[in-house]
Amino acid sequence: MFDFFQRQRFFIFGLLVALCVGGIVAVNGLPVEPVPDISPRQVMVSATVPGLATEEVEKLLTFPMEVSFTGLPGVIDLRSVSRTGVAVVYLQFEDHTNIDFDRTLVAERLTTARDNIAVPHVSIQMGPRATGMGEIMQFQLVGPGYSLMDLNRVLQWNVIPQLKLLPGVADVNGNGGAEETYQVVLDPVRLRAYNVSVPEVYSAMDANNASAGGGWINHHAEQQVIIGRALINDLPSLGMIPVKMGKNGSVVRVKDVGRVVLGPRTRLGAATRDGKGEAVIGVVLMQDGASSNAVLSKINKTLPQIQHSLPPGMKIVPYYERSVLTEETISTVKENLVIGAFLVLFVLIVVLGDWRAALVISSAIPVALLCAFIGMRIFGVSANLLSLGAIDFGMIVDSSLVIIEHFLTIRQVEGEQRSVKDAAVQSARLVIRPVTFSIFVIIAVYLPILSLQGIEGKMFRPMAETVVMGLLTSLVYCFVCIPVLATVFLRHPVSEDHETRFIRFLRKYYDPALLWTEQHSRTVILGTTLLFILSMGLTFRLGGEFVPTLEEGSLAVAATRLPSASLDTVIEGVTREEKIIRSFPEVKTVVSNIGTAAIPTDPMGQNEADSFIILKPRSQWGSHHTTQSDLVRDMSAALKEKVPSASYEWSQPIQMRMDDLLSGVRTQLAISIYGDDLDELNGLAEQVSSVVNSVPGAADVALLGGGVMPFLHLDVDRDAAARYGVAVSDILDEITAIGGYVGKSVILNNSIIPVQVSLAHISVNSISKIEKLPIHRADGHGWVPLGSVCKVVSVDGWTRIDRDRVHRRIIVQANVRGRDVSSFVSQAQQAVQDKVKMPPGYQIVWAGQFQNLRSAVARLLLVLPIAFAVIFALLIAALGSVKASSLVFINLPIAATGGILALYVRGMPFSIAAGIGFIALFGVAILNGVVLVSQIRIFEKEGMNIRQASLEAAKARFRPVMATASVASLGFFPMAFSGSMGAEVEKPLATVVIGGLITSTLLTLIVFPTLYARVFKTVE
């Protein structure tokens, strides 16, 4: 086989060029993201009825929709949020399902949902086909001299439709300003004077804004289409609509009973920016599975065309693009990979003393990386911080290093007696079995990661897949290409002593240390055991978190006020907050979303606001703040001091969206209490909140949407209505007019403008005035005050009702600062269990990122023994001895010791990223053990006794073991000490590998030979 490769060297070089070209092409089409998209398979359905109270929304909208969607195949969670005027249902499907098929199933049930809802004029729609990481661009529409309604109309009917035409754009969520409407403001006095009821105005307006088709007629030789038109085209024609016609030709028109004006529709939210007041903004949502960089590129190319279609003076001003974070994190990965590659090359030159051999070995790096890119493109794996950040070039070059090491040894011993070609072929033949076994052992170590499910699987499985693809490529490359490259580029003579000064310097201290260890074996073994026990004790002090928090370069703060706060009051308060935040020199801009946007992906109350703080690049920060956490601390203190009327919760845009998708809240921890009675739930939540807030590390502890606000209940007295001859439907129509009845829309200049009918504000701004509203009797003769047929009562009602699996729940949310999440949750759970007693029928459920950590650890504890059994079987097959395989396995706990000590010294908690580091470490540790045992066996076959074979093998394999450990550890050095954006996710992984390789290498080279000699001497 190897002779064939030597004969086909030009074909192999051509194949390499083709692979490189294919890899470069694959890179250009590779989806690029800052982190893996861990969004669940979720479909959102929303229903909107402005003005309907929260409990009525739950009863009349949310519950019928939930019932309609139960029983859908693949649904694993069904939760909902009910707020004044809006209901949102979230259906989470199993990860293996097809999202388009899931949406089709939901769409089929929408008809049933509409039939189950008894409320008229309900707008039910399915959410966009986007994920939690779909918000890739945010922009503001500005225009001096234009009103907020003008800007909102252009955004909704000009900008958004054009953006939605672009491939990869799922939708564009607009917020701010107000939807423009044709308004009829009715005067109760005029209505009574003209003897016109509110329902008559509704009917007249709907009937006089329509068109009809009359088919066609044949006229002479032509066919003429007939259409009847009675559409409203402007405000004067709306005012001219007849409401009532008398016998003598008298007509009462809409303009006679009220004012016809342009006005804003009842709105559920607003937007502000930089403390300058209200703004109109748009958020571009990317389709599930699309590449953010590709979609953003199309958007930026299209924006100038859209700009030309805007009215004079209007401009689209983007203020946030995902590509900034993506470029920063990918730049960190590129920097680490490039530095890692050069460090590996440098170590190879230092250890081998031959720059040509180092270059030949290092050639495996670009080839393995490009082939991994091809595999990522084929299997749909995005290039991100985790999928690329865990690639260790040290492991990639290990197999090639072993072949070249043997090649140089053969050339050193035999010199010109053997041709370069034969030496290259012979070196590959000698190591094909151990190298193949070693690579498959490392791959087997990664099998537990490939078994992860759920959120942790989405995050870490792509990383393992990328590493495995790189390792398999390096294995094929080392046997197909390395011998050929050695034949071509390593023809120079090799000196008899080709050890470098660095290796000779290390060997000067290593040989005496090895002899001392052999003479004091019991002391060394005891010390090693004690060190391991110490590290096991330190594991309980590390704490735990799912993954380290990625600093996104942006912040998000959620401000919550009293539920009864009006929208104008909240806008004024948020504007003050923005001015305070903008006073920090690190802030580039701040944009706030108040209440619920057009697409209610996150239905908030009008008393809630999310402020997105875009920070300047870290290089432009002053000396006041060195870390993002310091900046958050000072911002939070300033807001609490100057605007104490709100509570604040801090997060980051992507992190907040992911937390919301995973647990229904925008914080790290969600404590859900399930039950039926809202008052009882609220009391329990207050107790839990108080207890959790007392636990060290608690931050931003609050009830999600908690609190009540005043509602004005108008309960119809059916008996009184019957006695007075008033129809219940007329009473409800009158009540609807207080907030506004939305009739048929007017289509004008490519805009759809709703028509809204409402009573004049001055006639409904108090309870007494509402009670005096006149209701027309059913027989048309006389009027009855609304208070005579309705009981008007002011009561406190809930602002938000959450449901999960068709049961009510209330949520206590919290963040953790200054300690790891895992230990905080354990302490908080114990405190709540001791101090809060749950009544029968009520239960408490804890959710958040710590769940993902526990789920991943539980999965790994189940799968790791299986993987280790597979590795042990491979070792037995490779070494032919259970005893020897067991000794190699001793490397694992010693390697773990170094990783644990490194985490402890650097103050890092255990995370899944650190766990991946341990797994990668075990692969290299086993590889070094196999190399040493194989050499001991060779010397034993040559006639040496066990003690001599062990010591001579350690001396002989000193250089390759040092080379393997050095390239593997130094390959991770850039990750471990990088200060660039995104490095915090990679640091635990790199720290574990570097620390573990130090102890593992010391064990392999110093302790292992003595331990091997003692064990096998006893056996003999």
PDB file of N, CA and C in Angstrom, residues 171 696 986:
ATOM      1  N   ASP A 171     -38.977  37.468   9.086  1.00  0.00           N
ATOM      2  CA  ASP A 171     -39.930  38.546   9.336  1.00  0.00           C
ATOM      3  C   ASP A 171     -39.153  39.751   9.837  1.00  0.00           C
ATOM      4  N   PRO A 696     -26.484  34.294  49.495  1.00  0.00           N
ATOM      5  CA  PRO A 696     -25.356  35.031  48.921  1.00  0.00           C
ATOM      6  C   PRO A 696     -25.209  34.758  47.423  1.00  0.00           C
ATOM      7  N   GLU A 986     -13.672  29.462  25.876  1.00  0.00           N
ATOM      8  CA  GLU A 986     -12.634  28.478  25.587  1.00  0.00           C
ATOM      9  C   GLU A 986     -11.649  28.285  26.735  1.00  0.00           C
TER      10      GLU A 986
END
